[in-house]
PDB file of C-alpha atoms in Angstrom:
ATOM      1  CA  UNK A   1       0.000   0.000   0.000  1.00  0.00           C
ATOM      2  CA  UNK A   2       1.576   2.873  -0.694  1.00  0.00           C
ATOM      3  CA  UNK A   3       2.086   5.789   1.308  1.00  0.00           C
ATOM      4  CA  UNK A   4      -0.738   8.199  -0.163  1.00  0.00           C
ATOM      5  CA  UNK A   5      -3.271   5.752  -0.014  1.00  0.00           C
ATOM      6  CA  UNK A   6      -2.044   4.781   3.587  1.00  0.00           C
ATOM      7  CA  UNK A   7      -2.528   7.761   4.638  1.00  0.00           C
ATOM      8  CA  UNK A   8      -6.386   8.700   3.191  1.00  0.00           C
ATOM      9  CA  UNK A   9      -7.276   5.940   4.349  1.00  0.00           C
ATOM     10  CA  UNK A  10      -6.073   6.462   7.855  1.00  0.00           C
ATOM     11  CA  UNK A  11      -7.619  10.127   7.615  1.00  0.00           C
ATOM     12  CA  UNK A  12     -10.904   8.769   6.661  1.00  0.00           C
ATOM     13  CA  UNK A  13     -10.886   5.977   9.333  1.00  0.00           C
ATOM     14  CA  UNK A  14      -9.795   8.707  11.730  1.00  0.00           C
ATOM     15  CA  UNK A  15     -12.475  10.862  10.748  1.00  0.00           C
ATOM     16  CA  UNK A  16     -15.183   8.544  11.508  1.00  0.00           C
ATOM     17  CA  UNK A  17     -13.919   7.634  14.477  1.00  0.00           C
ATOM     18  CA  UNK A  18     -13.333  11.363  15.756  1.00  0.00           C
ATOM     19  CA  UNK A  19     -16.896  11.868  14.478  1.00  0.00           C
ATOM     20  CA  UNK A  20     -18.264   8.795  16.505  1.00  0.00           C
ATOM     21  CA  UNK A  21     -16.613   9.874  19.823  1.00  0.00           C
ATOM     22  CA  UNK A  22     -18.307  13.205  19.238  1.00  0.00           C
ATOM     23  CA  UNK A  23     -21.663  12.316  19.142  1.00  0.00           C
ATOM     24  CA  UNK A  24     -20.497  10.192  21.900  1.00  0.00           C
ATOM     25  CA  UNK A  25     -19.817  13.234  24.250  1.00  0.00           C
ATOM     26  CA  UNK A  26     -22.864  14.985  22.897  1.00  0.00           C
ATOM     27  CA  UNK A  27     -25.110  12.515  24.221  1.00  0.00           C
ATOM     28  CA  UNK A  28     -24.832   9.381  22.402  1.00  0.00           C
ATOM     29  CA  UNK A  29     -23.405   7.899  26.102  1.00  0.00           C
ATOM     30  CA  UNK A  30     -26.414   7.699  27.952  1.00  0.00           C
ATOM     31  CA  UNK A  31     -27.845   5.166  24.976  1.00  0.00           C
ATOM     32  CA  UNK A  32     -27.865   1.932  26.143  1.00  0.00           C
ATOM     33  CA  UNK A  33     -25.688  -0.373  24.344  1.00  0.00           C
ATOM     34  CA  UNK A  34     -25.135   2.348  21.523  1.00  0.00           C
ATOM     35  CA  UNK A  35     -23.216   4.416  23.606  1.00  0.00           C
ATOM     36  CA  UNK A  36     -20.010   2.005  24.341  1.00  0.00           C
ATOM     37  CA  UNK A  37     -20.593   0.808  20.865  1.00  0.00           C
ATOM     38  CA  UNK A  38     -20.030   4.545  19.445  1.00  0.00           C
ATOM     39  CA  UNK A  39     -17.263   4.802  22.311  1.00  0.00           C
ATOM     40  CA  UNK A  40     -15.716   1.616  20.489  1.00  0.00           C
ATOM     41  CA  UNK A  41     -15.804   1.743  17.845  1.00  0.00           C
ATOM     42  CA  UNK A  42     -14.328   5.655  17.793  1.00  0.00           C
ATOM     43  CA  UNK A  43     -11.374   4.302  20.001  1.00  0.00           C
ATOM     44  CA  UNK A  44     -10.544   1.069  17.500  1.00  0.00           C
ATOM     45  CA  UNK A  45     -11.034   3.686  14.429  1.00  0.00           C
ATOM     46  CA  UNK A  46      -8.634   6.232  16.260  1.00  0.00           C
ATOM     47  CA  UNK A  47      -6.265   3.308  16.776  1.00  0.00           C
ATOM     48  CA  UNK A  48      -6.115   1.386  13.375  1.00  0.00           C
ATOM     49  CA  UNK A  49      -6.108   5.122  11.895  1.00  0.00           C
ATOM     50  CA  UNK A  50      -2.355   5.657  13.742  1.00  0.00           C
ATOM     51  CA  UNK A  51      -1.279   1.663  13.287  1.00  0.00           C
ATOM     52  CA  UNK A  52      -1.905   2.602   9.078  1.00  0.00           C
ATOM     53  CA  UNK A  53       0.518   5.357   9.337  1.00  0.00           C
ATOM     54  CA  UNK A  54       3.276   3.202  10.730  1.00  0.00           C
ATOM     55  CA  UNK A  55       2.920   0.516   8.003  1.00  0.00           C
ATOM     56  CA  UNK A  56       0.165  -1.277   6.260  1.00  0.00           C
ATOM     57  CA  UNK A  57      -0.241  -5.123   6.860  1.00  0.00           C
ATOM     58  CA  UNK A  58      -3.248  -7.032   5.167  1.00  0.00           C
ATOM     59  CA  UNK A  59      -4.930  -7.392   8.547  1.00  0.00           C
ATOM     60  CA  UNK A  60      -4.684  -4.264   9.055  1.00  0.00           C
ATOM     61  CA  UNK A  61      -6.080  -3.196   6.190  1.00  0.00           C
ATOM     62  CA  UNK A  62      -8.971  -5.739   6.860  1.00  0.00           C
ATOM     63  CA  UNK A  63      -9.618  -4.003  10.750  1.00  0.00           C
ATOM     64  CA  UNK A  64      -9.818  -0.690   8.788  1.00  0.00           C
ATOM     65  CA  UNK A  65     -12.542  -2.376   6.179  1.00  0.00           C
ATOM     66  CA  UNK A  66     -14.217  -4.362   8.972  1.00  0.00           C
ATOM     67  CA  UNK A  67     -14.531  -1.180  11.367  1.00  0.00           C
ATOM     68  CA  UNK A  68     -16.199   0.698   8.620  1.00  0.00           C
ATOM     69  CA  UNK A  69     -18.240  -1.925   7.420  1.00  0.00           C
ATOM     70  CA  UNK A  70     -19.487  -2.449  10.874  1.00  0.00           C
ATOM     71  CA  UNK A  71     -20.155   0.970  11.481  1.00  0.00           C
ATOM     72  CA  UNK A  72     -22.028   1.332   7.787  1.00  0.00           C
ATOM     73  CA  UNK A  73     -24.296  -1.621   8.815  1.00  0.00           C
ATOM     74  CA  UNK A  74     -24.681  -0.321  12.390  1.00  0.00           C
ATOM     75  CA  UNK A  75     -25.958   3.104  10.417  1.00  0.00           C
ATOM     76  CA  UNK A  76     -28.205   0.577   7.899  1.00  0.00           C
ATOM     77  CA  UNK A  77     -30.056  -1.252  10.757  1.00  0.00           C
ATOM     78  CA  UNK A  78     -30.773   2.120  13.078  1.00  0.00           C
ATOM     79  CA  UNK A  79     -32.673   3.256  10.133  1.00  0.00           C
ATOM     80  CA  UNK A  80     -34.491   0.638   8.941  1.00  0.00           C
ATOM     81  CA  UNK A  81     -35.399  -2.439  12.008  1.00  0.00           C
ATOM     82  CA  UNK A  82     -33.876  -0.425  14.652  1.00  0.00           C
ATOM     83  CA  UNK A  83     -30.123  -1.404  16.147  1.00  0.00           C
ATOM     84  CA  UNK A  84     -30.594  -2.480  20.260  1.00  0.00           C
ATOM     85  CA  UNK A  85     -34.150  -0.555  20.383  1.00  0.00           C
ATOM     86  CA  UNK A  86     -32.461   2.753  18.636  1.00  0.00           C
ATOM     87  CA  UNK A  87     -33.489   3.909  15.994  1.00  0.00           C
ATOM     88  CA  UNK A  88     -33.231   7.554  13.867  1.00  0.00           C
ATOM     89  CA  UNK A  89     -34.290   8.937  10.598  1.00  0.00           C
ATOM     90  CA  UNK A  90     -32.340  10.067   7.605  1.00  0.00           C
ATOM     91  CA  UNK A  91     -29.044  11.610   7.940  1.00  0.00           C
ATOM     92  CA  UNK A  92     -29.809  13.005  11.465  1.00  0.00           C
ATOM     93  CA  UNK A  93     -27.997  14.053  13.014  1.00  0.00           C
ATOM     94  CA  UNK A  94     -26.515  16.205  10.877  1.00  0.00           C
ATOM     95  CA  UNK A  95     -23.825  16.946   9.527  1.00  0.00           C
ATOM     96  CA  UNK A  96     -22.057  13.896  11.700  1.00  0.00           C
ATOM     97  CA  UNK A  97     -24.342  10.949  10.330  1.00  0.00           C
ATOM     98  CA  UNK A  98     -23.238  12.021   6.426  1.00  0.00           C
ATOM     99  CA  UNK A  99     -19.774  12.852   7.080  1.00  0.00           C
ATOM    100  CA  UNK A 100     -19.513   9.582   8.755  1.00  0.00           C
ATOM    101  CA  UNK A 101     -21.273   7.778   6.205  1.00  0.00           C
ATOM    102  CA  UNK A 102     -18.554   9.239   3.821  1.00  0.00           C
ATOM    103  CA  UNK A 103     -16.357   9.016   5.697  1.00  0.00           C
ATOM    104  CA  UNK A 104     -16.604   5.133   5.929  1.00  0.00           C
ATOM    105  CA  UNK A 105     -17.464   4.126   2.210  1.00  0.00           C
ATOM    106  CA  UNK A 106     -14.017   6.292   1.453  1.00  0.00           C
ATOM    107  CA  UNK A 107     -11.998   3.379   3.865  1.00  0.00           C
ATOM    108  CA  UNK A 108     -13.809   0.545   2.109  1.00  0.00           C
ATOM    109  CA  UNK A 109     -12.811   2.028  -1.699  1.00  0.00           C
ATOM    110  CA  UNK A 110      -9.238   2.561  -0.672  1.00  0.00           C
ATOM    111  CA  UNK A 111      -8.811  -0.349   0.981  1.00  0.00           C
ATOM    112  CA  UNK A 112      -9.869  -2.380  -1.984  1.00  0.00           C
ATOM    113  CA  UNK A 113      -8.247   0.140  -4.218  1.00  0.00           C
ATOM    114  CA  UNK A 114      -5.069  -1.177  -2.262  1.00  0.00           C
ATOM    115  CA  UNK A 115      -5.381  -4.457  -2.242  1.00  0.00           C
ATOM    116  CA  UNK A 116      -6.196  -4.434  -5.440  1.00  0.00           C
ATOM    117  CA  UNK A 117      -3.426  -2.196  -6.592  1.00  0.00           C
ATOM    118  CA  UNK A 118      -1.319  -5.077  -4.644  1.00  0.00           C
ATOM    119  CA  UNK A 119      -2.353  -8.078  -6.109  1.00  0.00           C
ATOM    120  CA  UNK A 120      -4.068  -9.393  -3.477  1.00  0.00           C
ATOM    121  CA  UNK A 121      -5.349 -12.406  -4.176  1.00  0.00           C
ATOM    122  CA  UNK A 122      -8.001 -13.904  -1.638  1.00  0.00           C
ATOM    123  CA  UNK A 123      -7.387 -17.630  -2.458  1.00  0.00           C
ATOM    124  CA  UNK A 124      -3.578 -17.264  -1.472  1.00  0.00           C
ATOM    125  CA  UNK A 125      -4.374 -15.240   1.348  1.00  0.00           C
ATOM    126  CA  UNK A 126      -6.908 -18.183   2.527  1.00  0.00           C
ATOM    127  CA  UNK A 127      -3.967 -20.767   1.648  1.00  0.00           C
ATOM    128  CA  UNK A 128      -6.574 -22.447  -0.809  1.00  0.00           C
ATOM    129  CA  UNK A 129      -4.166 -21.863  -3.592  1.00  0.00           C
ATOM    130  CA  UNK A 130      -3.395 -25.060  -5.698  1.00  0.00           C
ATOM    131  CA  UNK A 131       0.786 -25.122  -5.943  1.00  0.00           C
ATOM    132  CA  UNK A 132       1.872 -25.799  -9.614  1.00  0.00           C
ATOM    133  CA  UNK A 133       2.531 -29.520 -10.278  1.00  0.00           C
TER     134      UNK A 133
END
C-alpha cells in the first residue's frame, strides 16, 4: 500500500472515528448499548487510523474495512429495524451521520483500491491456492 493511499485511508478511518466519539460526548453515552458501541468503535477507528501510518499489513487493512463496514451496517439497521431498540431517521444528526457515512465508504474504496493495486489475491491469502505440479 503505498504511502498516499495509507494515509487517506487512515484520515478517513480517523475521521469517523473522531466523528463517533463526538456524538459520543454529545449525548450518544447515555444510549444503552449504543453508547459504548459509538465509544468503540471511535477508540478502535482512532487506533487502526495511527497503526496505518506506521505501516500497512493485510490485517490491518482488513480491521480498517471491517470497522467501517461495521459501522455502515450499524448506520443501515438504526434506520431501517432499529439497532438495540435505537433507531433515527435520515441523515440526522446532521452533519455527523453524512460525514460519517462518507467518511466510511471512502476506507472501504481505498482499501480495496489497495489491495487491489497489490495483487491481493483472496485464495492465497486463505492458503486455498493449488501449488503448480
Amino acid at each position: 500500500m503505498n504511502l498516499l493511499l495509507r494515509i487517506a485511508t487512515a484520515g478517513c478511518l480517523a475521521a469517523t472515528g473522531f466523528l463517533h466519539a463526538q456524538l459520543y460526548v454529545g449525548g450518544y453515552r447515555v444510549i444503552p448499548v449504543i453508547g459504548p458501541a459509538f465509544l468503540a468503535q471511535a477508540s478502535a477507528s482512532m487506533a487502526v487510523a495511527l497503526l496505518l501510518l506506521a505501516g500497512s499489513p493485510v490485517l490491518l487493512r482488513l480491521a480498517a474495512a471491517g470497522l467501517a463496514a461495521g459501522a455502515l451496517a450499524g448506520f443501515v439497521l438504526s434506520r431501517t429495524t432499529g439497532l438495540f431498540g435505537f433507531s433515527e431517521r435520515g441523515f440526522q444528526p446532521a452533519p455527523q451521520a453524512l460525514l460519517s457515512v462518507l467518511a466510511e465508504v471512502a476506507v472501504l474504496v481505498l482499501v480495496a483500491v489497495a489491495l487491489h493495486r497489490d495483487g491481493f489475491r483472496w485464495r492465497e491469502a486463505a492458503g486455498t491456492e493449488k501449488m503448480p505440479s
